[in-house]
Coordinates of C-alpha atoms in Angstrom, one line a residue:
M169 CA -0.7 12.9 23.1
S170 CA 0.1 13.4 19.4
K171 CA 0.3 10.2 17.3
R172 CA 1.6 9.6 13.8
I173 CA -1.3 7.9 12.0
V174 CA -1.5 6.3 8.6
V175 CA -5.1 6.6 7.6
A176 CA -6.0 4.0 4.8
L177 CA -9.2 5.2 3.2
G178 CA -11.5 2.6 1.7
G179 CA -13.3 3.1 -1.7
N180 CA -16.5 4.3 0.0
A181 CA -14.6 7.4 1.3
I182 CA -14.2 8.5 -2.3
Q183 CA -17.0 6.9 -4.3
T184 CA -20.3 5.8 -2.7
G185 CA -22.8 3.6 -4.5
N186 CA -23.1 4.6 -8.2
G187 CA -21.7 8.1 -7.6
A188 CA -18.9 7.9 -10.2
T189 CA -19.0 11.4 -11.6
A190 CA -16.2 13.8 -10.7
D191 CA -18.5 16.0 -8.7
E192 CA -20.0 13.1 -6.7
Q193 CA -16.5 11.8 -5.9
Q194 CA -15.3 15.2 -4.9
Q195 CA -18.3 15.6 -2.5
A196 CA -17.4 12.3 -1.0
C197 CA -13.9 13.5 -0.4
I198 CA -15.2 16.6 1.3
R199 CA -17.3 14.5 3.7
T200 CA -14.2 12.4 4.4
A201 CA -12.0 15.4 5.0
R202 CA -14.5 16.8 7.6
E203 CA -14.1 13.5 9.6
L204 CA -10.3 13.4 9.3
V205 CA -9.8 17.1 10.3
K206 CA -11.1 16.1 13.8
L207 CA -7.9 14.1 14.3
I208 CA -5.8 17.0 13.1
K209 CA -7.5 19.4 15.6
D210 CA -6.3 17.0 18.3
G211 CA -2.7 17.4 17.1
H212 CA -2.3 14.1 15.4
K213 CA 0.0 13.8 12.3
L214 CA -1.7 12.2 9.3
I215 CA -0.5 10.4 6.3
I216 CA -3.6 9.6 4.1
T217 CA -3.6 6.7 1.7
H218 CA -6.5 5.6 -0.4
G219 CA -7.8 3.0 -2.8
N220 CA -8.3 3.5 -6.6
G221 CA -10.0 0.3 -7.7
P222 CA -13.2 1.8 -9.3
Q223 CA -11.3 4.8 -10.7
V224 CA -8.4 2.9 -12.3
G225 CA -10.9 0.4 -13.7
N226 CA -12.9 3.1 -15.3
L227 CA -9.8 4.8 -16.7
L228 CA -8.8 1.5 -18.3
L229 CA -12.3 1.2 -19.9
Q230 CA -12.1 4.7 -21.2
Q231 CA -8.6 4.0 -22.7
K232 CA -9.9 0.8 -24.3
A233 CA -13.0 2.5 -25.8
A234 CA -10.9 5.4 -27.3
E235 CA -8.0 3.3 -28.5
S236 CA -6.8 3.7 -32.1
E237 CA -3.5 3.6 -34.0
T238 CA -2.8 7.2 -33.3
T239 CA -4.0 7.1 -29.6
P240 CA -3.0 3.7 -28.2
A241 CA -4.4 2.8 -24.8
L242 CA -2.1 3.6 -21.9
P243 CA -0.8 0.8 -19.7
L244 CA -2.1 -0.1 -16.3
D245 CA 0.7 1.4 -14.2
T246 CA 0.3 4.7 -16.0
C247 CA -3.5 4.7 -15.4
G248 CA -2.7 4.0 -11.8
A249 CA -0.5 7.1 -11.7
M250 CA -3.3 9.1 -13.3
S251 CA -5.8 8.0 -10.7
E252 CA -3.3 8.7 -7.9
G253 CA -2.9 12.3 -9.0
M254 CA -6.6 12.7 -9.7
I255 CA -7.8 11.5 -6.3
G256 CA -4.9 13.2 -4.5
Y257 CA -6.0 16.5 -6.1
W258 CA -9.6 16.0 -4.9
L259 CA -8.4 15.1 -1.4
Q260 CA -6.1 18.0 -1.2
N261 CA -8.9 20.4 -2.1
A262 CA -11.2 18.7 0.3
M263 CA -8.7 18.8 3.2
D264 CA -7.9 22.5 2.5
K265 CA -11.7 23.2 2.7
A266 CA -12.0 21.3 6.0
L267 CA -8.9 23.0 7.5
L268 CA -10.2 26.5 6.5
E269 CA -13.6 25.7 8.1
N270 CA -11.8 24.9 11.4
G271 CA -9.4 27.8 11.3
I272 CA -6.3 25.5 10.9
E273 CA -3.4 26.6 8.8
K274 CA -1.5 23.6 7.4
D275 CA -0.1 22.6 4.0
V276 CA -1.6 19.5 2.3
V277 CA 0.6 17.7 -0.3
T278 CA 0.1 14.7 -2.5
V279 CA 3.2 12.6 -3.2
V280 CA 3.0 10.5 -6.4
T281 CA 4.2 7.2 -4.8
R282 CA 6.0 4.2 -6.4
T283 CA 5.8 0.8 -4.7
L284 CA 8.5 -1.7 -5.3
V285 CA 7.5 -5.3 -6.0
E286 CA 9.5 -8.4 -7.0
E287 CA 9.5 -9.2 -10.7
N288 CA 9.0 -13.0 -10.0
D289 CA 6.1 -12.5 -7.6
P290 CA 3.6 -15.4 -8.2
A291 CA 0.8 -12.9 -8.4
F292 CA 1.8 -12.0 -12.0
V293 CA 0.6 -15.4 -13.2
Q294 CA -2.5 -15.5 -10.9
P295 CA -4.5 -12.3 -11.1
T296 CA -6.7 -11.7 -8.0
K297 CA -7.1 -7.9 -7.5
P298 CA -10.6 -6.6 -8.4
I299 CA -10.7 -3.3 -10.2
G300 CA -13.4 -1.3 -12.0
P301 CA -17.2 -1.6 -11.9
F302 CA -19.3 -4.6 -11.0
Y303 CA -20.9 -6.7 -13.8
T304 CA -23.4 -9.5 -14.0
E305 CA -21.9 -12.9 -14.9
E306 CA -23.3 -12.6 -18.4
E307 CA -21.7 -9.2 -18.9
A308 CA -18.4 -10.4 -17.5
K309 CA -18.3 -13.5 -19.8
R310 CA -19.0 -11.2 -22.8
L311 CA -16.2 -8.8 -21.9
E312 CA -13.8 -11.7 -21.4
K313 CA -14.4 -12.7 -25.0
E314 CA -14.4 -9.2 -26.5
Q315 CA -11.4 -7.7 -24.6
G316 CA -9.4 -10.6 -23.2
F317 CA -9.7 -9.5 -19.6
V318 CA -10.0 -11.9 -16.6
F319 CA -13.2 -11.6 -14.4
K320 CA -14.0 -13.2 -11.1
E321 CA -17.0 -13.0 -8.7
D322 CA -16.3 -10.5 -5.9
A323 CA -17.6 -11.4 -2.5
G324 CA -21.2 -11.9 -3.6
R325 CA -21.4 -8.4 -5.0
G326 CA -21.0 -9.1 -8.7
W327 CA -18.2 -9.8 -11.2
R328 CA -15.2 -7.6 -11.6
R329 CA -12.0 -7.6 -13.7
V330 CA -9.0 -8.9 -11.8
V331 CA -5.4 -8.0 -12.3
P332 CA -2.1 -9.1 -10.7
S333 CA -1.5 -7.8 -7.2
P334 CA 2.0 -8.5 -6.1
K335 CA 3.1 -7.8 -2.5
P336 CA 4.9 -4.5 -1.8
T337 CA 8.5 -4.8 -0.6
A338 CA 9.2 -1.1 -0.3
V339 CA 7.8 2.4 -0.8
L340 CA 10.4 4.4 -2.7
E341 CA 9.3 7.9 -1.5
Y342 CA 9.0 7.1 2.2
R343 CA 11.9 9.4 3.2
I344 CA 10.4 12.5 1.7
I345 CA 7.0 11.6 3.1
N346 CA 8.6 11.3 6.5
Q347 CA 10.3 14.7 6.1
L348 CA 7.0 16.4 5.1
V349 CA 5.2 15.0 8.1
D350 CA 8.1 16.1 10.4
D351 CA 7.6 19.6 9.0
G352 CA 3.9 19.5 10.0
D353 CA 2.4 18.9 6.6
I354 CA -0.6 16.6 5.9
V355 CA 0.6 14.1 3.3
I356 CA -1.5 12.1 0.8
A357 CA 0.5 9.2 -0.5
G358 CA 0.4 5.6 -1.6
G359 CA -2.7 6.2 -3.7
G360 CA -4.2 3.0 -5.0
G361 CA -1.3 1.1 -3.2
G362 CA 1.2 3.2 -5.2
I363 CA 2.4 2.7 -8.7
P364 CA 3.9 -0.9 -9.0
V365 CA 7.5 -0.8 -10.1
I366 CA 10.4 -3.2 -10.3
K367 CA 14.2 -2.6 -10.5
G368 CA 15.1 -3.2 -14.1
T369 CA 18.4 -3.3 -15.8
D370 CA 18.1 0.4 -16.7
G371 CA 16.5 1.6 -13.5
I372 CA 12.9 1.7 -12.2
E373 CA 10.3 0.3 -14.5
G374 CA 6.5 0.2 -14.2
V375 CA 4.6 -3.1 -14.4
E376 CA 1.1 -4.1 -15.2
A377 CA -0.4 -4.6 -11.8
V378 CA -2.3 -3.0 -8.9
I379 CA -1.0 -3.1 -5.4
D380 CA -3.4 -3.8 -2.6
K381 CA -4.0 -0.5 -0.8
D382 CA -4.0 -2.1 2.7
F383 CA -0.7 -3.9 2.3
A384 CA 1.0 -0.8 0.8
S385 CA -0.4 1.3 3.7
Q386 CA 1.0 -1.3 6.2
K387 CA 4.4 -1.1 4.5
L388 CA 4.4 2.7 4.5
A389 CA 3.3 2.8 8.1
E390 CA 6.2 0.7 9.1
L391 CA 8.7 2.8 7.1
V392 CA 7.5 6.1 8.5
D393 CA 7.4 4.6 12.0
A394 CA 3.7 5.3 12.5
D395 CA 2.1 4.6 15.9
I396 CA -1.3 3.6 14.4
L397 CA -2.5 2.2 11.1
L398 CA -6.1 3.2 10.8
I399 CA -7.9 1.2 8.1
L400 CA -11.3 2.7 7.2
T401 CA -13.8 0.5 5.5
A402 CA -17.6 0.1 5.1
V403 CA -18.3 -1.5 8.5
P404 CA -17.6 -0.2 12.1
N405 CA -16.0 -3.5 13.3
V406 CA -14.4 -6.7 12.1
A407 CA -16.7 -9.6 12.5
I408 CA -16.7 -13.4 12.2
N409 CA -19.8 -15.2 10.8
F410 CA -20.5 -12.0 9.0
N411 CA -24.2 -11.4 8.2
Q412 CA -25.1 -14.7 10.0
P413 CA -27.4 -15.1 13.0
N414 CA -24.3 -15.9 15.1
Q415 CA -22.3 -12.9 13.9
Q416 CA -19.7 -11.7 16.4
F417 CA -18.1 -8.3 16.3
F418 CA -14.6 -7.6 17.8
N419 CA -13.6 -4.5 19.8
E420 CA -10.1 -5.6 20.9
V421 CA -8.5 -8.7 19.4
T422 CA -5.0 -10.2 19.4
V423 CA -2.9 -11.1 16.3
E424 CA -3.1 -14.8 17.3
E425 CA -6.9 -14.8 17.5
L426 CA -7.2 -13.2 14.1
K427 CA -4.8 -15.8 12.6
K428 CA -7.0 -18.6 13.8
H429 CA -10.1 -16.9 12.2
I430 CA -8.2 -16.5 8.9
A431 CA -7.3 -20.2 9.0
D432 CA -11.1 -20.9 9.5
G433 CA -11.9 -18.9 6.3
Q434 CA -13.8 -16.2 8.2
F435 CA -12.8 -13.3 6.0
A436 CA -13.6 -12.8 2.3
P437 CA -10.5 -12.6 0.1
G438 CA -11.8 -9.6 -1.9
S439 CA -12.8 -7.5 1.0
M440 CA -11.9 -8.0 4.7
L441 CA -9.1 -10.5 4.4
P442 CA -6.3 -8.2 3.1
K443 CA -7.3 -5.6 5.7
V444 CA -7.0 -8.2 8.5
E445 CA -3.7 -9.5 7.1
A446 CA -2.3 -6.0 6.8
A447 CA -3.5 -5.2 10.4
I448 CA -1.7 -8.2 11.7
E449 CA 1.6 -7.4 10.0
F450 CA 1.7 -3.8 11.3
A451 CA 0.5 -4.7 14.9
K452 CA 3.3 -7.3 15.3
S453 CA 6.0 -5.2 13.6
R454 CA 7.0 -3.3 16.8
C455 CA 6.0 -3.2 20.4
G456 CA 3.4 -0.4 21.0
R457 CA 2.0 -0.3 17.5
K458 CA -1.6 -1.1 16.8
T459 CA -4.0 -1.3 13.9
I460 CA -7.6 -0.2 14.0
I461 CA -10.2 -1.2 11.5
T462 CA -13.4 0.7 11.5
S463 CA -15.7 3.0 9.4
L464 CA -15.1 6.6 8.4
T465 CA -17.7 7.9 10.8
Q466 CA -16.1 6.0 13.7
A467 CA -12.5 7.2 12.8
Y468 CA -12.4 9.9 15.5
G469 CA -14.0 7.7 18.1
A470 CA -11.5 4.9 17.3
I471 CA -8.6 7.1 18.3
T472 CA -10.3 8.9 21.3
N473 CA -12.6 6.3 22.9
G474 CA -11.9 2.8 21.6
A475 CA -14.4 2.6 18.8
G476 CA -13.8 0.0 16.0
T477 CA -11.7 -3.1 16.2
H478 CA -8.3 -2.7 17.7
I479 CA -5.7 -5.3 16.7
I480 CA -2.7 -5.7 19.0
A481 CA 0.0 -8.2 19.8
K482 CA -0.7 -10.6 22.7
E483 CA 1.9 -9.1 25.0
E484 CA 0.4 -5.7 24.5
L485 CA -3.0 -6.9 25.6
V486 CA -1.4 -8.3 28.8
M487 CA 0.3 -5.0 29.5
H488 CA -3.0 -3.1 28.8

């Protein structure tokens, strides 16, 4: 049976390892599209979201390096929009290629998406969202002094710049996204969590922040009445005691169980925690909805034969 699925792509679906050139990232998009087209062949309706952390961070570095009186650096929200268009373009081309290879005629469209946040969100005074490349602690401290950025250690992988990450309250373009999906189009939207905006006195205004892609995807999935939120990351299943001898993977888990593991500090704030929190919010938002967290290569199996970690409300587990 056809499902409406919001597919939230992790950074590894676009940029793997040190492959930061345009060609390398486009090749990663092609590999991603070939996995996603399997779901389209089965008749599912896809809305594809994606991260932009490495890309927007690199854009900011390029802006800073080239800054002068005549060419001032562009603000963070504008760089977010640039990365949203750039990655959307790459994914559109990749999806077109995968569809052609499979003899499928469908239109693919990227919607430049704005995500509404509250102006008084506490995240604006406590930046936590990592963007850009990884640095050693020594490099990070030097850049803090030279450029005034804030850096934090990111889940044992190195130091990254952190920026405000307010919670999304709405996705302004959800109605047109819904209409495009109803018309049979494949939609790429909410890139990098969408461009963060507030309602100012003169209308919509961009703000210096980056929205977490998983929370924005969860909000969009609710607004377009999706059946499944499919969060794709670097690992095939959610685990507790990650990388420890007593590591335990989950196949099917309830919202309440995951809340207990969050309280126990089982999930890293910079990596798995926002995915699990977004998964919980979507799964409990309406009866019959579920979130699946898995890897790109397990995406098709997650929909067809139960691969990955399926997060559902407790009453849904009883019914199942």
